Amino acid sequence: MALLSLTQACLAYGHVALLDHADVSLEAGERVGLIGRNGAGKSSLLKVLAGLEPLDDGLIQRQQNLRLVYVPQEPRFDAGLSVFEAVSQGVQAERDAVEAWTAQHELPQPDAALIEELETRITALDAWSWSRRVDETLDRLDLDGTRVVAELSGGQKKRVALAQALVARPDVLLLDEPTNHLDLSAIAWLEGLLNGFAGALVLITHDRAFLDAVTTRIVELDRGTLRSYPGRYSAYEARKAQEIHDEQLANARFDKLLAQEEVWIRQGVEARRTRSQSRITRLQALREQREQRRERVGQVRLQVDGSQRSGKLVATLEQVSKRYAHTEGERQIAHQLDLTVLRGDRIGLVGPNGAGKTTLLRLILGLEPPDSGTVALGTQIQVAYFDQMRAQLDDSATLAHTISPGSDWVEIGGARKHVMSYLGDFLFSPARANAPVSTLSGGERNRLLLARLFARPANVLVLDEPTNDLDIETLELLEELLQTYPGTVFLVSHDRRFLDNVVTSLLVWEGPGQWREFEGGITDWAVQSQRMAQAQRSAAQAQPAAAAPPEPVAAPVSAPAAPARVKLSYKEQRELDALPAHIEAMESELARLTALLADGSLYQGPGVAVPVQALDGQARTLTAAGEVQAHFDRLEEALMAALERWEQLDARKPGAS
C-alpha cells in the first residue's frame, strides 16, 4: 500500500491550473525527483503533500500515523536559537511528553492515570532518549550545537534544517531545493546521507547529477499533469525526448485533420446539401479538443551580443597575493598565484563556500587590487557580470526598464529588437513587462538577470552561480550558448554537470590561498585528483626504503636513481604498436555516431538501420536509437581504457623519459 497518494488533484492560482486532475503515489523506500519548469507548481505540490496547503479538488490519502517532514527551500528559525535548540524542535512531541511526565512527578498528588498514559506515549515515541538522538544527529551532520543559528552561513543553516528533519525519524522526507547554498563537498555529503536514508524521499532540484545519484524515480509536473518515469534522470532524458517527438507528431496530425474539416464546413451550397451531421458533430468535438489543449511552455531564446573581440591575452597574474581581515582573523584569498587567461577560455572556479571565489574573480578582472604581485589585463576587454545575489536588480523597477532604461529598444549583435519581443524570448509576456521586479520568483529573477546581461555588449562573461533556481531546460539552453560563445567565460557554480558541459579548465581551491588549474571539467578533475592521490600514496609507501642511510662513500651522495623500468615483452610491444591505429578508428567511429545522434534522424521512427563496428571487430546493424546510444557509451568507455593502456605501455618503452 502507498504511503501517500493524490487522486484527481486540482490546484489553481488565478487562471493557471498547477494541478489539473493529477494522480501520483509514493511507495515505501522510494526516492522521487520532482522536476518541471519554473512556475509549474512543484513547490506548491510539495506543500500539498506536506499538508501545508489544501487542494481545490481531489483526494489526498496518507497512511495512518505517517511521520512526514518538510524542509523548505529557505529554512527559517526563531531569532536567538542555538543549533541544539533548533534541531530539538524536530523531537518536540517527545520533549513535551517527557516534560509532562516530569511535571506530574513534581506535583504533591500526581495523576496516576495520566502518568501511565504518558509513559505509554513516551515508550511509543522512544522519547526517553530524545536528547541523545539530537546529539547523535548533530555529530552525524558535523554541527556544533552551541552555535547560534543566525550566525551560520546559508549552507550551515541548510544542514541544521536537515538535522531537524532527520532527528524526527520520518517515514517520508520532503526536500525543496536541498542543494542550494551547498558547495561540491557538501553536495557529495548530502548524496551519501540521502542514499543511506531508510524512509521515502521526494525532492525538488535542478541539479541533474544530484538527481542521477539519489533518485530511483522521476516525476515530471508538466501543464498540470504528473508523469512518472522509473529509473534515474539519465533514463528519463532518453524517454522524454521520444515523448516530445511523438507529441509533436500527434499534434501536427490533429491540426492537419482539423484544418481539413474547417475547409470542408466552409464549402459552397452544393456541399452543404450533402453535409453529414455526424461529421459536423465531430468537427465541433475537434474544436473543443483543440481549445482545451495546453501547449508546452516555450523555450527561452538565448542570444548574447559578442561585441568586438578582445585581445588574445585577456589577463595575466604573476605572484598575486591577497588577504582579507574579518572578525575571526585574516583570510588568505590568493598566495603567489600565477595564471594566464586567453581569449576563448571558459574557466570554472571550484571551492567551498567562503574560499574567496568571487574575490578571486575581481582580482583577475582588475576590479580588486592585489596586496602583492601584478595583474595585467588585455586590450578591448568588455565585461558583463552576473551576480549570484541578484544585487543588480531594483525591486521597484519594471521589467522593461530593467532591460532597457529609457528606451523601447535593445540592440543585439547590431540588430534592434523591441523590448517587449526581447522579454518574450525569456518567457515574459507583454502583460508583465510593466510589472515590478519584486513580483518575480527566484527563477524568474535569474531569467531577467540573464536577459539584462545578454543585452549588453561583452566579450568577457562572468557568471557567479547562474544556475540557482533555473529550470533544467533553461540550463541546457544556457549550456549551448556558452559552448558556442566566442569570448571568455568565468563561471562559479556547484552544478557538476553544468561545469562538465561548459568549461575548458577548472581553477580549484586546495587550501587557504592555494589554487591549482586543471584541464577539463569536474569529471576530468576527479580522475586527475585520483591519479595524483594514488601517486602520493605510492610515494609514501616507498619512502622508508628510499630514506635508508646511504653506504659511506667518499664522493657526495647523489639523488637516488629512478627504479629500473620493466622492459616490454614482445606481446606488449606489438600491442603498443597497434594501439594508435585502434584508438584513431574508435575516435572516427565516435565522431560519426555523435553526428548521427545529433541530427535527430534516429528519432523519426522505428526501423532506421545504422551500421556500426562492434568492439569485437564485427560489423553489425542497429535499428533503435537506444541501441545506438548504448553502443556509443560502450565505445567511449573502450576508448578511455585504450588511451590509459597506451599511456602505461608508452611510459615503459626504451627511451621514454
XYZ file of C-alpha atoms in Angstrom:
657
model
C 0.000 0.000 0.000
C 1.243 3.508 -0.862
C 2.457 5.748 1.967
C 0.548 8.653 0.423
C -1.337 9.278 -2.800
C -3.039 12.044 -4.763
C -6.141 11.238 -6.807
C -7.670 13.658 -9.351
C -5.913 16.549 -7.588
C -6.762 20.096 -8.715
C -4.957 23.276 -7.635
C -5.005 26.650 -9.338
C -3.758 30.177 -8.698
C -5.720 32.659 -10.773
C -6.458 31.204 -14.207
C -3.409 28.899 -14.234
C -4.080 25.274 -13.249
C -0.980 23.993 -11.465
C -2.612 20.588 -10.905
C -5.271 19.521 -13.387
C -6.808 16.218 -12.159
C -3.331 14.891 -11.378
C -2.558 11.483 -9.836
C 0.599 10.326 -8.045
C 1.550 7.919 -5.255
C 4.623 7.277 -3.122
C 5.711 3.808 -2.035
C 7.869 2.936 0.979
C 11.590 3.383 0.332
C 11.159 5.294 -2.939
C 13.348 8.314 -3.710
C 11.425 10.520 -6.137
C 12.808 13.515 -8.004
C 10.118 16.111 -8.783
C 11.020 18.218 -11.830
C 9.296 20.772 -14.068
C 9.562 24.275 -15.493
C 9.806 27.321 -13.245
C 6.307 28.275 -12.125
C 4.859 24.824 -12.923
C 3.821 24.383 -9.272
C 6.445 21.994 -7.864
C 6.812 23.774 -4.512
C 3.028 24.078 -4.209
C 2.688 20.329 -4.812
C 5.295 19.610 -2.138
C 3.356 21.791 0.327
C 0.155 19.925 -0.547
C 1.883 16.606 0.188
C 3.139 18.070 3.484
C -0.374 19.163 4.439
C 0.570 22.857 4.432
C -1.755 23.807 1.555
C -5.220 22.427 0.677
C -6.296 21.135 -2.715
C -9.048 22.919 -4.642
C -10.453 19.500 -5.508
C -9.401 15.870 -5.435
C -8.293 13.495 -2.732
C -5.065 13.091 -0.758
C -4.608 9.938 1.321
C -1.899 9.215 3.882
C -1.205 6.078 5.866
C -2.277 6.274 9.483
C 0.401 7.642 11.859
C 2.613 8.566 8.889
C 5.592 10.657 10.040
C 6.185 13.244 7.329
C 8.705 16.133 7.478
C 9.021 19.036 5.009
C 12.248 21.052 4.576
C 11.580 24.307 2.652
C 13.916 25.882 0.136
C 14.824 28.696 2.542
C 14.556 27.333 6.119
C 13.652 29.876 8.803
C 14.474 29.683 12.515
C 13.432 31.738 15.504
C 15.880 34.500 16.443
C 18.471 33.616 19.066
C 18.067 29.836 18.849
C 21.153 27.690 19.293
C 21.767 24.841 16.859
C 20.868 22.300 19.575
C 17.580 24.093 20.324
C 16.687 24.364 16.636
C 17.372 20.675 15.966
C 15.465 19.720 19.147
C 12.306 21.185 17.609
C 12.277 18.070 15.410
C 11.505 15.987 18.523
C 9.076 18.480 20.090
C 6.399 15.827 20.690
C 8.936 13.635 22.523
C 10.162 16.572 24.621
C 6.617 17.600 25.533
C 5.744 14.074 26.674
C 8.841 13.758 28.867
C 8.373 17.247 30.323
C 4.694 16.493 31.135
C 5.734 13.213 32.838
C 8.391 15.069 34.861
C 5.910 17.808 35.850
C 3.420 15.195 37.089
C 6.053 13.619 39.345
C 6.849 17.014 40.859
C 3.224 17.541 41.945
C 2.211 16.758 45.559
C -0.571 14.479 44.267
C 0.338 13.223 40.762
C -2.344 11.816 38.471
C -1.538 8.106 38.241
C -3.751 7.526 35.199
C -2.143 10.431 33.329
C 1.341 9.211 34.245
C 0.537 5.750 32.874
C -0.817 7.309 29.666
C 2.307 9.476 29.331
C 4.615 6.523 29.899
C 2.838 4.584 27.151
C 3.199 7.543 24.803
C 6.860 8.072 25.716
C 7.636 4.420 25.040
C 5.852 4.521 21.696
C 7.798 7.658 20.678
C 11.102 6.384 22.114
C 11.140 9.760 23.854
C 13.353 8.943 26.865
C 16.432 9.287 24.668
C 15.430 12.396 22.695
C 18.486 14.367 23.854
C 20.864 11.572 22.815
C 19.130 11.393 19.417
C 19.761 15.112 18.915
C 23.439 14.782 19.903
C 23.923 11.823 17.549
C 22.316 13.715 14.668
C 24.461 16.807 15.309
C 27.563 14.628 15.293
C 26.474 12.859 12.116
C 25.912 16.152 10.302
C 29.063 17.768 11.766
C 27.212 20.587 13.562
C 28.214 22.491 16.712
C 25.138 22.551 18.959
C 26.356 25.586 20.930
C 26.479 27.973 17.970
C 23.684 30.453 17.260
C 21.778 29.602 14.054
C 21.535 33.264 12.965
C 25.349 33.420 12.706
C 25.615 30.451 10.324
C 26.108 30.540 6.555
C 23.354 29.501 4.165
C 24.897 26.045 3.751
C 25.172 25.514 7.514
C 21.548 26.601 8.022
C 20.534 24.007 5.421
C 22.366 21.370 7.490
C 20.508 22.484 10.621
C 17.174 22.142 8.786
C 18.141 18.638 7.594
C 19.211 17.679 11.122
C 15.874 18.951 12.461
C 14.089 16.757 9.913
C 16.204 13.609 10.354
C 16.072 13.621 14.165
C 12.303 13.156 13.857
C 12.911 9.791 12.101
C 10.334 10.497 9.372
C 8.737 7.903 7.125
C 8.629 10.495 4.324
C 11.108 13.354 3.818
C 10.122 16.246 1.502
C 13.015 18.472 0.341
C 12.686 21.677 -1.718
C 15.974 22.543 -3.499
C 18.239 20.881 -0.897
C 21.472 21.648 -2.825
C 21.018 25.441 -2.824
C 23.833 27.171 -0.880
C 25.826 23.912 -0.718
C 29.321 23.566 -2.204
C 30.547 20.473 -4.056
C 31.817 18.628 -0.981
C 28.565 19.355 0.891
C 26.511 18.119 -2.088
C 28.528 14.878 -2.157
C 27.965 14.546 1.600
C 24.213 15.082 1.150
C 24.100 12.423 -1.587
C 25.582 9.884 0.806
C 23.210 10.961 3.578
C 20.082 10.596 1.433
C 21.208 7.308 -0.123
C 21.513 5.962 3.413
C 18.095 7.304 4.480
C 15.711 4.422 5.181
C 12.438 6.275 4.554
C 10.799 7.534 1.373
C 12.011 10.771 -0.197
C 10.518 13.403 -2.512
C 12.851 16.210 -3.573
C 12.830 19.168 -5.942
C 16.134 20.014 -7.586
C 17.500 21.178 -10.935
C 20.902 19.539 -10.285
C 20.930 16.739 -12.848
C 23.985 14.961 -11.392
C 22.332 15.009 -7.953
C 19.130 13.544 -9.408
C 21.108 10.754 -11.048
C 22.955 9.967 -7.818
C 19.970 9.972 -5.428
C 16.618 9.264 -7.101
C 15.009 5.989 -8.147
C 12.059 7.597 -9.994
C 11.438 10.899 -11.767
C 8.029 12.595 -11.607
C 7.532 15.500 -14.001
C 4.935 18.209 -13.436
C 4.019 19.398 -16.923
C 0.959 21.554 -17.703
C -0.924 20.396 -14.641
C -0.266 16.686 -15.191
C 2.089 14.421 -13.241
C 4.016 11.895 -15.338
C 6.098 9.160 -13.729
C 9.354 7.765 -15.168
C 11.002 4.835 -13.375
C 14.771 4.921 -13.047
C 17.259 7.750 -12.700
C 17.374 11.078 -14.514
C 19.508 9.794 -17.396
C 16.799 7.223 -18.225
C 14.150 9.953 -18.043
C 16.060 12.128 -20.541
C 16.055 9.466 -23.248
C 12.381 8.598 -22.782
C 11.266 12.241 -22.553
C 12.962 13.168 -25.815
C 10.987 10.439 -27.600
C 7.737 11.520 -25.907
C 8.171 15.147 -27.016
C 8.800 13.985 -30.574
C 5.714 11.743 -30.539
C 3.567 14.539 -29.072
C 4.661 16.960 -31.778
C 3.772 14.437 -34.495
C 0.377 13.719 -32.929
C -0.425 17.447 -32.613
C 0.629 18.035 -36.210
C -1.677 15.231 -37.445
C -4.542 16.558 -35.318
C -4.078 20.141 -36.596
C -3.980 18.901 -40.191
C -7.251 16.991 -39.716
C -8.895 19.995 -38.066
C -7.773 22.284 -40.915
C -9.236 19.870 -43.489
C -12.571 19.750 -41.659
C -12.669 23.543 -41.397
C -12.172 23.795 -45.179
C -14.985 21.280 -45.731
C -17.502 23.096 -43.493
C -16.916 26.338 -45.410
C -17.512 24.863 -48.865
C -20.292 26.095 -51.154
C -24.049 25.425 -51.459
C -23.721 22.055 -53.232
C -21.523 20.688 -50.469
C -23.872 21.981 -47.752
C -26.798 19.941 -49.190
C -24.930 16.679 -48.596
C -23.360 17.678 -45.335
C -23.148 14.820 -42.798
C -24.497 15.668 -39.357
C -22.069 13.218 -37.724
C -19.180 14.971 -39.461
C -20.373 18.325 -38.153
C -20.560 16.878 -34.643
C -17.025 15.533 -34.986
C -15.784 18.955 -36.111
C -17.305 20.586 -33.048
C -15.578 17.974 -30.848
C -12.266 18.647 -32.622
C -12.623 22.385 -32.000
C -13.290 21.819 -28.310
C -10.350 19.448 -28.034
C -8.028 21.965 -29.730
C -9.236 24.748 -27.459
C -8.529 22.679 -24.330
C -5.025 21.660 -25.410
C -2.301 23.125 -23.187
C 0.788 23.764 -25.277
C 4.247 23.112 -23.892
C 5.800 26.164 -22.267
C 8.017 27.869 -24.818
C 11.777 27.731 -24.659
C 13.950 30.639 -23.707
C 15.736 32.041 -26.772
C 19.228 32.970 -25.646
C 21.478 35.205 -27.715
C 24.408 37.252 -26.495
C 25.963 40.300 -28.117
C 29.584 39.233 -28.532
C 30.778 42.833 -29.041
C 34.211 43.319 -30.602
C 36.832 40.676 -29.960
C 39.181 41.181 -27.061
C 42.919 40.796 -27.443
C 44.261 37.247 -27.472
C 45.595 37.739 -23.941
C 42.739 38.520 -21.523
C 44.563 38.591 -18.177
C 47.940 37.652 -16.688
C 48.541 37.231 -12.950
C 52.084 36.922 -11.597
C 52.799 36.074 -7.944
C 49.467 37.623 -6.880
C 48.630 37.524 -3.166
C 45.564 38.849 -1.354
C 44.424 38.746 2.281
C 41.249 39.944 3.944
C 40.740 40.798 7.614
C 37.445 39.721 9.193
C 36.005 39.057 12.643
C 37.760 35.692 13.051
C 41.145 36.913 11.822
C 42.786 37.154 8.411
C 41.606 35.137 5.448
C 44.002 34.273 2.620
C 42.315 34.607 -0.779
C 45.345 34.007 -3.003
C 49.016 33.319 -2.338
C 51.608 33.857 -5.090
C 49.117 32.912 -7.782
C 50.288 32.668 -11.406
C 47.579 32.497 -14.071
C 47.236 33.246 -17.777
C 43.771 33.656 -19.346
C 43.432 33.607 -23.137
C 40.514 34.651 -25.330
C 38.037 31.783 -25.635
C 38.932 30.169 -22.307
C 35.971 29.004 -20.244
C 37.246 28.723 -16.689
C 35.262 27.280 -13.797
C 36.103 28.239 -10.212
C 35.572 25.429 -7.716
C 35.907 25.594 -3.947
C 33.979 25.531 -0.675
C 31.757 28.396 0.419
C 33.952 31.137 1.867
C 37.067 30.160 -0.126
C 37.028 33.557 -1.877
C 35.916 32.603 -5.409
C 34.070 35.889 -6.006
C 37.001 37.937 -4.673
C 39.415 35.982 -6.869
C 37.263 36.820 -9.898
C 37.501 40.505 -9.011
C 41.284 40.156 -8.735
C 41.531 38.528 -12.180
C 39.391 41.263 -13.764
C 41.334 44.074 -12.110
C 38.354 45.177 -10.000
C 40.254 44.464 -6.775
C 43.920 45.437 -6.215
C 46.288 42.671 -5.036
C 48.392 43.046 -1.881
C 51.420 41.942 -3.889
C 52.179 40.751 -7.396
C 50.901 42.117 -10.704
C 47.678 41.822 -12.680
C 47.842 42.768 -16.368
C 44.632 42.980 -18.420
C 44.459 42.565 -22.174
C 43.082 45.064 -24.666
C 39.451 45.807 -25.606
C 38.010 43.994 -22.588
C 34.256 44.424 -22.072
C 32.901 42.568 -19.034
C 29.300 41.530 -18.302
C 28.792 40.353 -14.697
C 26.074 38.015 -13.374
C 25.761 38.495 -9.611
C 24.694 35.464 -7.532
C 22.941 37.753 -5.039
C 20.995 39.483 -7.861
C 22.003 42.822 -6.349
C 21.894 44.394 -9.811
C 18.083 44.186 -9.819
C 15.977 47.049 -8.488
C 12.798 45.589 -6.960
C 10.809 48.771 -7.657
C 11.784 48.973 -11.359
C 9.673 47.401 -14.096
C 10.933 44.517 -16.195
C 11.108 46.680 -19.327
C 13.048 49.435 -17.522
C 15.479 46.846 -16.110
C 16.307 45.590 -19.605
C 16.409 48.911 -21.439
C 16.239 52.047 -19.234
C 14.675 54.980 -21.069
C 14.220 53.150 -24.373
C 11.820 50.705 -26.012
C 14.606 49.012 -27.959
C 17.614 46.797 -27.314
C 20.444 46.135 -29.760
C 21.747 42.562 -30.060
C 24.565 41.831 -32.468
C 23.923 45.022 -34.436
C 20.161 44.353 -34.848
C 17.476 46.330 -32.981
C 14.726 44.478 -31.145
C 11.720 45.826 -29.270
C 11.967 45.300 -25.523
C 8.588 43.501 -25.459
C 9.798 40.988 -28.043
C 13.108 40.591 -26.216
C 11.330 39.886 -22.920
C 9.213 37.325 -24.769
C 12.431 35.487 -25.697
C 12.910 34.954 -21.954
C 9.282 33.802 -21.418
C 7.980 37.107 -20.005
C 4.602 38.008 -21.526
C 3.930 41.607 -22.676
C 1.366 41.910 -19.867
C 4.184 41.517 -17.331
C 6.612 43.946 -18.960
C 5.441 46.803 -16.739
C 5.196 44.718 -13.554
C 7.763 45.446 -10.827
C 10.740 43.122 -10.318
C 9.513 42.413 -6.771
C 6.685 40.231 -8.210
C 9.114 37.716 -9.740
C 10.032 34.319 -8.332
C 13.649 33.263 -7.824
C 13.873 31.509 -11.187
C 12.206 34.439 -12.981
C 14.688 36.850 -11.374
C 17.544 34.766 -12.709
C 15.990 34.769 -16.180
C 15.569 38.558 -16.032
C 19.173 38.995 -14.935
C 20.328 36.812 -17.830
C 18.190 38.901 -20.205
C 19.773 42.088 -18.846
C 23.251 40.584 -19.053
C 22.911 39.398 -22.642
C 21.509 42.758 -23.765
C 24.910 44.338 -23.025
C 27.811 44.025 -25.494
C 30.538 41.966 -23.843
C 33.467 39.731 -24.748
C 34.049 38.507 -21.175
C 31.151 36.882 -19.275
C 31.410 36.468 -15.508
C 28.681 34.151 -14.202
C 28.557 33.827 -10.414
C 26.139 30.988 -9.545
C 23.899 31.445 -12.623
C 22.248 28.031 -12.238
C 20.385 28.702 -8.965
C 16.604 28.478 -9.461
C 16.838 27.937 -13.241
C 14.816 25.016 -14.578
C 16.594 22.201 -16.397
C 15.525 23.213 -19.931
C 16.854 26.769 -19.445
C 20.073 25.335 -18.002
C 20.576 23.213 -21.114
C 19.978 26.209 -23.402
C 22.445 28.292 -21.369
C 24.972 25.474 -21.740
C 24.554 25.525 -25.532
C 25.005 29.302 -25.633
C 28.191 29.245 -23.553
C 29.656 26.342 -25.550
C 29.483 28.429 -28.742
C 30.257 31.828 -27.171
C 33.376 33.233 -28.887
C 34.521 35.297 -25.904
C 35.914 34.367 -22.485
C 33.797 32.909 -19.669
C 34.437 32.800 -15.922
C 31.960 30.505 -14.176
C 31.310 29.914 -10.474
C 28.895 27.032 -9.958
C 28.326 23.930 -7.843
C 26.352 22.213 -10.627
C 28.725 19.424 -11.684
C 27.030 18.570 -14.963
C 26.778 22.234 -15.977
C 30.518 22.683 -15.325
C 31.333 19.477 -17.235
C 29.358 20.667 -20.263
C 30.707 24.235 -20.348
C 34.230 24.770 -19.014
C 37.564 24.050 -20.679
C 39.521 24.212 -17.406
C 38.989 24.474 -13.653
C 40.655 26.662 -11.053
C 40.354 24.561 -7.896
C 40.838 25.679 -4.283
C 43.307 23.409 -2.440
C 43.665 25.280 0.834
C 43.829 28.893 2.100
C 45.120 30.963 -0.803
C 46.135 27.907 -2.849
C 44.613 27.432 -6.310
C 45.530 24.843 -8.937
C 44.437 24.779 -12.584
C 43.155 21.537 -14.131
C 42.286 20.921 -17.773
C 38.708 19.780 -18.452
C 35.636 19.694 -16.214
C 34.607 18.127 -12.926
C 34.865 14.546 -14.204
C 38.385 15.165 -15.565
C 39.412 16.831 -12.296
C 38.132 13.840 -10.308
C 40.184 11.442 -12.469
C 43.327 13.585 -12.247
C 42.924 14.049 -8.486
C 42.534 10.298 -8.035
C 45.727 9.649 -10.004
C 47.623 12.275 -8.023
C 46.408 10.807 -4.726
C 47.407 7.311 -5.878
C 50.859 8.561 -6.859
C 51.288 10.242 -3.467
C 50.264 7.021 -1.672
C 52.738 5.026 -3.737
C 55.483 7.538 -2.963
C 54.639 7.422 0.737
C 54.797 3.606 0.763
C 58.202 3.690 -0.946
C 59.524 6.402 1.365
C 61.021 4.135 4.134
C 63.214 2.274 1.642
C 64.302 5.484 -0.028
C 65.098 7.048 3.320
C 67.574 4.290 4.362
C 71.059 5.697 5.146
C 73.378 5.530 2.120
C 76.536 3.446 2.093
C 79.533 5.571 3.149
C 81.332 6.852 0.068
C 83.966 9.462 -0.438
C 82.038 11.429 -3.033
C 78.808 13.335 -2.165
C 75.727 11.151 -2.320
C 73.736 11.873 -5.466
C 69.954 11.705 -5.734
C 68.659 8.108 -5.668
C 68.293 6.608 -9.127
C 64.844 6.041 -10.582
C 63.580 2.471 -10.257
C 64.510 0.243 -13.169
C 61.885 0.194 -15.893
C 60.447 -3.243 -16.673
C 61.167 -3.989 -20.318
C 58.198 -4.509 -22.656
C 57.532 -8.087 -23.691
C 57.169 -8.996 -27.367
C 53.384 -9.238 -26.950
C 53.208 -5.858 -25.174
C 55.374 -4.225 -27.882
C 53.000 -5.499 -30.572
C 50.023 -4.230 -28.533
C 51.668 -0.798 -28.225
C 52.345 -0.655 -31.987
C 48.692 -1.470 -32.776
C 47.071 0.893 -30.246
C 47.411 4.231 -32.192
C 45.507 2.871 -35.200
C 42.918 1.225 -32.913
C 42.421 4.498 -30.998
C 42.125 6.500 -34.229
C 39.472 4.069 -35.538
C 37.425 4.348 -32.343
C 37.656 8.157 -32.399
C 36.440 8.219 -36.019
C 33.537 5.881 -35.161
C 32.601 8.050 -32.155
C 32.657 11.191 -34.314
C 30.350 9.502 -36.864
C 27.908 8.341 -34.187
C 27.950 11.760 -32.490
C 26.842 13.421 -35.718
C 24.207 10.736 -36.251
C 22.737 11.118 -32.770
C 22.790 14.905 -33.028
C 20.849 15.283 -36.296
C 17.728 13.625 -34.856
C 17.104 11.242 -37.784
C 17.200 8.222 -35.490
C 14.159 9.506 -33.599
C 11.917 9.930 -36.663
C 10.573 6.406 -36.338
C 11.458 2.768 -35.725
C 13.468 0.607 -38.079
C 16.262 3.052 -39.067
C 19.247 0.807 -39.895
C 22.596 2.023 -38.519
C 25.733 0.021 -39.422
C 28.314 0.048 -36.607
C 31.648 -1.541 -35.855
C 31.312 -3.632 -32.657
C 34.085 -3.855 -30.063
C 34.914 -7.402 -31.199
C 35.645 -6.049 -34.698
C 32.472 -7.447 -36.288
C 30.201 -5.205 -38.375
C 26.611 -5.075 -37.101
C 23.400 -3.191 -37.808
C 21.379 -1.498 -35.075
C 17.740 -0.440 -35.576
C 16.855 1.601 -32.452
C 18.151 4.894 -31.100
C 18.573 3.350 -27.646
C 20.814 0.601 -29.091
C 22.968 3.199 -30.871
C 23.298 5.270 -27.695
C 24.275 2.192 -25.649
C 26.857 1.231 -28.288
C 28.194 4.807 -28.213
C 28.613 4.633 -24.411
C 30.431 1.273 -24.596
C 32.710 2.573 -27.341
C 33.530 5.697 -25.327
C 34.496 3.564 -22.299
C 36.655 1.337 -24.515
C 38.413 4.408 -25.946
C 39.273 5.710 -22.453
C 40.612 2.273 -21.484
C 42.725 2.128 -24.673
C 44.174 5.597 -24.022
C 45.115 4.647 -20.476
C 46.697 1.373 -21.699
C 48.664 3.225 -24.383
C 49.938 5.673 -21.739
C 51.074 2.794 -19.474
C 52.908 0.922 -22.239
C 54.423 4.042 -23.803
C 55.923 5.050 -20.450
C 57.781 1.710 -20.278
C 59.247 1.604 -23.782
C 63.023 2.174 -24.187
C 63.981 5.840 -24.329
C 60.826 7.062 -22.570
C 61.536 9.793 -20.046
